[in-house]
PDB file of N, CA and C in Angstrom:
ATOM      1  N   MET G   1      -6.389  15.632   7.351  1.00 75.00           N
ATOM      2  CA  MET G   1      -6.139  15.125   6.008  1.00 75.00           C
ATOM      3  C   MET G   1      -5.839  16.337   5.084  1.00 75.00           C
ATOM      4  N   ALA G   2      -4.777  16.206   4.338  1.00 82.00           N
ATOM      5  CA  ALA G   2      -4.358  17.257   3.427  1.00 82.00           C
ATOM      6  C   ALA G   2      -4.654  16.850   2.014  1.00 82.00           C
ATOM      7  N   VAL G   3      -5.072  17.853   1.192  1.00 89.00           N
ATOM      8  CA  VAL G   3      -5.307  17.618  -0.180  1.00 89.00           C
ATOM      9  C   VAL G   3      -4.156  18.180  -0.983  1.00 89.00           C
ATOM     10  N   GLN G   4      -3.568  17.408  -1.877  1.00 91.00           N
ATOM     11  CA  GLN G   4      -2.469  17.837  -2.682  1.00 91.00           C
ATOM     12  C   GLN G   4      -2.859  17.749  -4.184  1.00 91.00           C
ATOM     13  N   ARG G   5      -2.254  18.644  -4.932  1.00 94.00           N
ATOM     14  CA  ARG G   5      -2.488  18.698  -6.373  1.00 94.00           C
ATOM     15  C   ARG G   5      -1.337  18.074  -7.107  1.00 94.00           C
ATOM     16  N   LEU G   6      -1.631  17.264  -8.142  1.00 94.00           N
ATOM     17  CA  LEU G   6      -0.609  16.672  -8.954  1.00 94.00           C
ATOM     18  C   LEU G   6      -0.076  17.750  -9.929  1.00 94.00           C
ATOM     19  N   SER G   7       1.253  17.927  -9.930  1.00 96.00           N
ATOM     20  CA  SER G   7       1.853  18.972 -10.743  1.00 96.00           C
ATOM     21  C   SER G   7       1.852  18.642 -12.203  1.00 96.00           C
ATOM     22  N   SER G   8       2.181  19.520 -13.099  1.00 96.00           N
ATOM     23  CA  SER G   8       2.266  19.271 -14.501  1.00 96.00           C
ATOM     24  C   SER G   8       3.404  18.229 -14.779  1.00 96.00           C
ATOM     25  N   LYS G   9       4.288  18.040 -13.853  1.00 96.00           N
ATOM     26  CA  LYS G   9       5.385  17.029 -14.013  1.00 96.00           C
ATOM     27  C   LYS G   9       4.988  15.742 -13.311  1.00 96.00           C
ATOM     28  N   ASN G  10       3.710  15.516 -12.940  1.00 96.00           N
ATOM     29  CA  ASN G  10       3.204  14.346 -12.274  1.00 96.00           C
ATOM     30  C   ASN G  10       3.860  14.143 -10.898  1.00 96.00           C
ATOM     31  N   GLN G  11       4.106  15.160 -10.184  1.00 94.00           N
ATOM     32  CA  GLN G  11       4.669  15.058  -8.871  1.00 94.00           C
ATOM     33  C   GLN G  11       3.703  15.597  -7.809  1.00 94.00           C
ATOM     34  N   ILE G  12       3.866  15.037  -6.559  1.00 92.00           N
ATOM     35  CA  ILE G  12       3.067  15.602  -5.449  1.00 92.00           C
ATOM     36  C   ILE G  12       4.025  15.867  -4.305  1.00 92.00           C
ATOM     37  N   VAL G  13       3.547  16.671  -3.393  1.00 93.00           N
ATOM     38  CA  VAL G  13       4.277  17.002  -2.173  1.00 93.00           C
ATOM     39  C   VAL G  13       3.635  16.146  -1.068  1.00 93.00           C
ATOM     40  N   ILE G  14       4.434  15.361  -0.346  1.00 93.00           N
ATOM     41  CA  ILE G  14       3.875  14.586   0.755  1.00 93.00           C
ATOM     42  C   ILE G  14       3.892  15.509   1.981  1.00 93.00           C
ATOM     43  N   PRO G  15       2.704  15.732   2.659  1.00 93.00           N
ATOM     44  CA  PRO G  15       2.607  16.672   3.726  1.00 93.00           C
ATOM     45  C   PRO G  15       3.564  16.266   4.884  1.00 93.00           C
ATOM     46  N   LYS G  16       3.998  17.275   5.597  1.00 94.00           N
ATOM     47  CA  LYS G  16       4.968  17.088   6.700  1.00 94.00           C
ATOM     48  C   LYS G  16       4.489  16.028   7.738  1.00 94.00           C
ATOM     49  N   GLU G  17       3.205  16.097   8.050  1.00 93.00           N
ATOM     50  CA  GLU G  17       2.610  15.175   9.023  1.00 93.00           C
ATOM     51  C   GLU G  17       2.743  13.690   8.531  1.00 93.00           C
ATOM     52  N   ALA G  18       2.519  13.515   7.260  1.00 92.00           N
ATOM     53  CA  ALA G  18       2.657  12.175   6.654  1.00 92.00           C
ATOM     54  C   ALA G  18       4.107  11.716   6.643  1.00 92.00           C
ATOM     55  N   ARG G  19       5.007  12.596   6.281  1.00 94.00           N
ATOM     56  CA  ARG G  19       6.457  12.261   6.257  1.00 94.00           C
ATOM     57  C   ARG G  19       6.936  11.857   7.641  1.00 94.00           C
ATOM     58  N   GLN G  20       6.481  12.624   8.673  1.00 95.00           N
ATOM     59  CA  GLN G  20       6.854  12.338  10.020  1.00 95.00           C
ATOM     60  C   GLN G  20       6.289  10.985  10.450  1.00 95.00           C
ATOM     61  N   ALA G  21       4.991  10.739  10.116  1.00 93.00           N
ATOM     62  CA  ALA G  21       4.375   9.480  10.504  1.00 93.00           C
ATOM     63  C   ALA G  21       5.099   8.258   9.894  1.00 93.00           C
ATOM     64  N   MET G  22       5.556   8.427   8.682  1.00 92.00           N
ATOM     65  CA  MET G  22       6.223   7.335   7.967  1.00 92.00           C
ATOM     66  C   MET G  22       7.700   7.303   8.327  1.00 92.00           C
ATOM     67  N   GLY G  23       8.250   8.360   8.887  1.00 93.00           N
ATOM     68  CA  GLY G  23       9.662   8.409   9.267  1.00 93.00           C
ATOM     69  C   GLY G  23      10.568   8.512   8.065  1.00 93.00           C
ATOM     70  N   VAL G  24      10.124   9.277   7.046  1.00 94.00           N
ATOM     71  CA  VAL G  24      10.941   9.416   5.852  1.00 94.00           C
ATOM     72  C   VAL G  24      11.420  10.885   5.741  1.00 94.00           C
ATOM     73  N   LYS G  25      12.507  11.030   4.916  1.00 92.00           N
ATOM     74  CA  LYS G  25      13.012  12.367   4.645  1.00 92.00           C
ATOM     75  C   LYS G  25      13.451  12.436   3.226  1.00 92.00           C
ATOM     76  N   GLY G  26      13.840  13.567   2.706  1.00 91.00           N
ATOM     77  CA  GLY G  26      14.241  13.769   1.308  1.00 91.00           C
ATOM     78  C   GLY G  26      15.288  12.748   0.894  1.00 91.00           C
ATOM     79  N   GLY G  27      15.093  12.084  -0.215  1.00 92.00           N
ATOM     80  CA  GLY G  27      16.038  11.120  -0.714  1.00 92.00           C
ATOM     81  C   GLY G  27      15.700   9.670  -0.366  1.00 92.00           C
ATOM     82  N   ASP G  28      14.786   9.506   0.562  1.00 93.00           N
ATOM     83  CA  ASP G  28      14.417   8.135   0.932  1.00 93.00           C
ATOM     84  C   ASP G  28      13.539   7.513  -0.199  1.00 93.00           C
ATOM     85  N   GLU G  29      13.609   6.228  -0.320  1.00 94.00           N
ATOM     86  CA  GLU G  29      12.783   5.533  -1.307  1.00 94.00           C
ATOM     87  C   GLU G  29      11.441   5.121  -0.710  1.00 94.00           C
ATOM     88  N   LEU G  30      10.360   5.277  -1.601  1.00 93.00           N
ATOM     89  CA  LEU G  30       9.042   4.868  -1.144  1.00 93.00           C
ATOM     90  C   LEU G  30       8.530   3.746  -1.999  1.00 93.00           C
ATOM     91  N   LEU G  31       7.688   2.921  -1.445  1.00 89.00           N
ATOM     92  CA  LEU G  31       7.046   1.848  -2.169  1.00 89.00           C
ATOM     93  C   LEU G  31       5.574   2.259  -2.371  1.00 89.00           C
ATOM     94  N   VAL G  32       5.138   2.142  -3.684  1.00 91.00           N
ATOM     95  CA  VAL G  32       3.785   2.489  -4.055  1.00 91.00           C
ATOM     96  C   VAL G  32       3.097   1.203  -4.459  1.00 91.00           C
ATOM     97  N   VAL G  33       1.970   0.853  -3.745  1.00 87.00           N
ATOM     98  CA  VAL G  33       1.276  -0.396  -4.003  1.00 87.00           C
ATOM     99  C   VAL G  33      -0.132  -0.008  -4.390  1.00 87.00           C
ATOM    100  N   VAL G  34      -0.624  -0.496  -5.576  1.00 92.00           N
ATOM    101  CA  VAL G  34      -2.001  -0.188  -6.019  1.00 92.00           C
ATOM    102  C   VAL G  34      -2.817  -1.436  -5.722  1.00 92.00           C
ATOM    103  N   LYS G  35      -3.888  -1.261  -4.971  1.00 86.00           N
ATOM    104  CA  LYS G  35      -4.786  -2.314  -4.622  1.00 86.00           C
ATOM    105  C   LYS G  35      -6.202  -1.903  -4.992  1.00 86.00           C
ATOM    106  N   GLY G  36      -6.676  -2.387  -6.126  1.00 89.00           N
ATOM    107  CA  GLY G  36      -8.008  -1.988  -6.591  1.00 89.00           C
ATOM    108  C   GLY G  36      -8.008  -0.500  -6.899  1.00 89.00           C
ATOM    109  N   ASP G  37      -8.883   0.205  -6.259  1.00 93.00           N
ATOM    110  CA  ASP G  37      -8.997   1.666  -6.451  1.00 93.00           C
ATOM    111  C   ASP G  37      -8.218   2.426  -5.403  1.00 93.00           C
ATOM    112  N   GLN G  38      -7.439   1.785  -4.530  1.00 92.00           N
ATOM    113  CA  GLN G  38      -6.668   2.429  -3.546  1.00 92.00           C
ATOM    114  C   GLN G  38      -5.177   2.352  -3.844  1.00 92.00           C
ATOM    115  N   THR G  39      -4.395   3.328  -3.429  1.00 91.00           N
ATOM    116  CA  THR G  39      -2.971   3.354  -3.599  1.00 91.00           C
ATOM    117  C   THR G  39      -2.321   3.626  -2.257  1.00 91.00           C
ATOM    118  N   LEU G  40      -1.385   2.676  -1.879  1.00 89.00           N
ATOM    119  CA  LEU G  40      -0.694   2.755  -0.592  1.00 89.00           C
ATOM    120  C   LEU G  40       0.706   3.277  -0.851  1.00 89.00           C
ATOM    121  N   VAL G  41       1.131   4.221  -0.070  1.00 91.00           N
ATOM    122  CA  VAL G  41       2.518   4.762  -0.170  1.00 91.00           C
ATOM    123  C   VAL G  41       3.138   4.479   1.179  1.00 91.00           C
ATOM    124  N   MET G  42       4.298   3.817   1.186  1.00 89.00           N
ATOM    125  CA  MET G  42       5.015   3.521   2.400  1.00 89.00           C
ATOM    126  C   MET G  42       6.500   3.555   2.201  1.00 89.00           C
ATOM    127  N   PRO G  43       7.260   3.635   3.243  1.00 91.00           N
ATOM    128  CA  PRO G  43       8.707   3.612   3.115  1.00 91.00           C
ATOM    129  C   PRO G  43       9.121   2.311   2.489  1.00 91.00           C
ATOM    130  N   LYS G  44      10.186   2.272   1.644  1.00 88.00           N
ATOM    131  CA  LYS G  44      10.681   1.071   1.030  1.00 88.00           C
ATOM    132  C   LYS G  44      11.134   0.181   2.180  1.00 88.00           C
ATOM    133  N   PRO G  45      10.568  -1.081   2.208  1.00 79.00           N
ATOM    134  CA  PRO G  45      10.910  -2.002   3.300  1.00 79.00           C
ATOM    135  C   PRO G  45      12.253  -2.646   3.098  1.00 79.00           C
ATOM    136  N   LYS G  46      12.803  -3.104   4.174  1.00 80.00           N
ATOM    137  CA  LYS G  46      14.014  -3.925   4.109  1.00 80.00           C
ATOM    138  C   LYS G  46      13.643  -5.357   3.699  1.00 80.00           C
ATOM    139  N   ARG G  47      12.463  -5.841   4.083  1.00 79.00           N
ATOM    140  CA  ARG G  47      12.004  -7.137   3.706  1.00 79.00           C
ATOM    141  C   ARG G  47      10.577  -6.986   3.166  1.00 79.00           C
ATOM    142  N   TYR G  48      10.402  -7.200   1.911  1.00 75.00           N
ATOM    143  CA  TYR G  48       9.123  -7.042   1.237  1.00 75.00           C
ATOM    144  C   TYR G  48       8.055  -7.995   1.784  1.00 75.00           C
ATOM    145  N   ALA G  49       8.397  -9.207   1.968  1.00 81.00           N
ATOM    146  CA  ALA G  49       7.385 -10.246   2.451  1.00 81.00           C
ATOM    147  C   ALA G  49       6.741  -9.799   3.723  1.00 81.00           C
ATOM    148  N   ARG G  50       7.508  -9.363   4.706  1.00 79.00           N
ATOM    149  CA  ARG G  50       6.951  -8.928   5.965  1.00 79.00           C
ATOM    150  C   ARG G  50       6.058  -7.721   5.834  1.00 79.00           C
ATOM    151  N   THR G  51       6.421  -6.773   4.980  1.00 73.00           N
ATOM    152  CA  THR G  51       5.684  -5.524   4.787  1.00 73.00           C
ATOM    153  C   THR G  51       4.410  -5.787   4.067  1.00 73.00           C
ATOM    154  N   LEU G  52       4.430  -6.593   3.020  1.00 78.00           N
ATOM    155  CA  LEU G  52       3.229  -6.847   2.221  1.00 78.00           C
ATOM    156  C   LEU G  52       2.307  -7.879   2.797  1.00 78.00           C
ATOM    157  N   GLN G  53       2.696  -8.570   3.841  1.00 81.00           N
ATOM    158  CA  GLN G  53       1.901  -9.613   4.472  1.00 81.00           C
ATOM    159  C   GLN G  53       0.581  -8.983   5.010  1.00 81.00           C
ATOM    160  N   GLY G  54      -0.504  -9.586   4.576  1.00 81.00           N
ATOM    161  CA  GLY G  54      -1.805  -9.167   5.055  1.00 81.00           C
ATOM    162  C   GLY G  54      -2.479  -8.047   4.223  1.00 81.00           C
ATOM    163  N   LEU G  55      -1.821  -7.538   3.156  1.00 78.00           N
ATOM    164  CA  LEU G  55      -2.388  -6.495   2.332  1.00 78.00           C
ATOM    165  C   LEU G  55      -3.654  -6.991   1.598  1.00 78.00           C
ATOM    166  N   ALA G  56      -3.708  -8.248   1.333  1.00 79.00           N
ATOM    167  CA  ALA G  56      -4.886  -8.787   0.539  1.00 79.00           C
ATOM    168  C   ALA G  56      -6.000  -9.232   1.479  1.00 79.00           C
ATOM    169  N   LYS G  57      -5.801  -9.094   2.803  1.00 81.00           N
ATOM    170  CA  LYS G  57      -6.825  -9.519   3.759  1.00 81.00           C
ATOM    171  C   LYS G  57      -8.130  -8.759   3.484  1.00 81.00           C
ATOM    172  N   GLY G  58      -9.147  -9.496   3.441  1.00 80.00           N
ATOM    173  CA  GLY G  58     -10.490  -8.937   3.132  1.00 80.00           C
ATOM    174  C   GLY G  58     -10.825  -8.868   1.709  1.00 80.00           C
ATOM    175  N   THR G  59      -9.932  -9.367   0.823  1.00 81.00           N
ATOM    176  CA  THR G  59     -10.193  -9.314  -0.595  1.00 81.00           C
ATOM    177  C   THR G  59     -11.353 -10.273  -0.990  1.00 81.00           C
ATOM    178  N   TYR G  60     -11.382 -11.431  -0.306  1.00 84.00           N
ATOM    179  CA  TYR G  60     -12.466 -12.377  -0.617  1.00 84.00           C
ATOM    180  C   TYR G  60     -13.393 -12.459   0.611  1.00 84.00           C
ATOM    181  N   PRO G  61     -14.673 -12.726   0.368  1.00 86.00           N
ATOM    182  CA  PRO G  61     -15.644 -12.816   1.454  1.00 86.00           C
ATOM    183  C   PRO G  61     -15.376 -14.028   2.337  1.00 86.00           C
ATOM    184  N   SER G  62     -15.898 -13.971   3.560  1.00 86.00           N
ATOM    185  CA  SER G  62     -15.724 -15.054   4.488  1.00 86.00           C
ATOM    186  C   SER G  62     -16.227 -16.357   3.966  1.00 86.00           C
ATOM    187  N   GLY G  63     -15.486 -17.408   4.111  1.00 86.00           N
ATOM    188  CA  GLY G  63     -15.906 -18.751   3.633  1.00 86.00           C
ATOM    189  C   GLY G  63     -15.620 -19.008   2.132  1.00 86.00           C
ATOM    190  N   TYR G  64     -15.077 -18.071   1.440  1.00 87.00           N
ATOM    191  CA  TYR G  64     -14.769 -18.225   0.021  1.00 87.00           C
ATOM    192  C   TYR G  64     -13.773 -19.347  -0.223  1.00 87.00           C
ATOM    193  N   LEU G  65     -12.718 -19.409   0.506  1.00 83.00           N
ATOM    194  CA  LEU G  65     -11.707 -20.388   0.299  1.00 83.00           C
ATOM    195  C   LEU G  65     -12.254 -21.819   0.554  1.00 83.00           C
ATOM    196  N   LYS G  66     -13.059 -21.985   1.560  1.00 87.00           N
ATOM    197  CA  LYS G  66     -13.626 -23.305   1.824  1.00 87.00           C
ATOM    198  C   LYS G  66     -14.562 -23.711   0.716  1.00 87.00           C
ATOM    199  N   GLN G  67     -15.295 -22.839   0.144  1.00 88.00           N
ATOM    200  CA  GLN G  67     -16.191 -23.070  -0.954  1.00 88.00           C
ATOM    201  C   GLN G  67     -15.416 -23.498  -2.178  1.00 88.00           C
ATOM    202  N   GLU G  68     -14.330 -22.791  -2.472  1.00 87.00           N
ATOM    203  CA  GLU G  68     -13.539 -23.123  -3.619  1.00 87.00           C
ATOM    204  C   GLU G  68     -12.865 -24.509  -3.489  1.00 87.00           C
ATOM    205  N   ARG G  69     -12.444 -24.852  -2.256  1.00 89.00           N
ATOM    206  CA  ARG G  69     -11.825 -26.143  -2.021  1.00 89.00           C
ATOM    207  C   ARG G  69     -12.855 -27.293  -2.249  1.00 89.00           C
ATOM    208  N   ARG G  70     -14.088 -27.054  -1.920  1.00 87.00           N
ATOM    209  CA  ARG G  70     -15.083 -28.097  -2.099  1.00 87.00           C
ATOM    210  C   ARG G  70     -15.319 -28.331  -3.566  1.00 87.00           C
ATOM    211  N   LEU G  71     -15.130 -27.370  -4.431  1.00 79.00           N
ATOM    212  CA  LEU G  71     -15.297 -27.542  -5.865  1.00 79.00           C
ATOM    213  C   LEU G  71     -14.249 -28.385  -6.530  1.00 79.00           C
ATOM    214  N   LEU G  72     -13.117 -28.570  -5.848  1.00 74.00           N
ATOM    215  CA  LEU G  72     -12.028 -29.335  -6.463  1.00 74.00           C
ATOM    216  C   LEU G  72     -12.269 -30.836  -6.424  1.00 74.00           C
TER     217      LEU G  72
END
């Protein structure tokens, strides 16, 4: 894990290992998704629905949806 400092221009350097793992290079577009107190950075997808599918998994506790449906 690498620690990066935010520059005075609000920029960061993505470490080489992370760029290689994501398969990105200079000039590629990245998608930044904020989920609660976490921020995900990933290559810009060709199809957003497929990439974002499942990101909200675990947001609600087990059985929450069934409980909400019973209240209707």
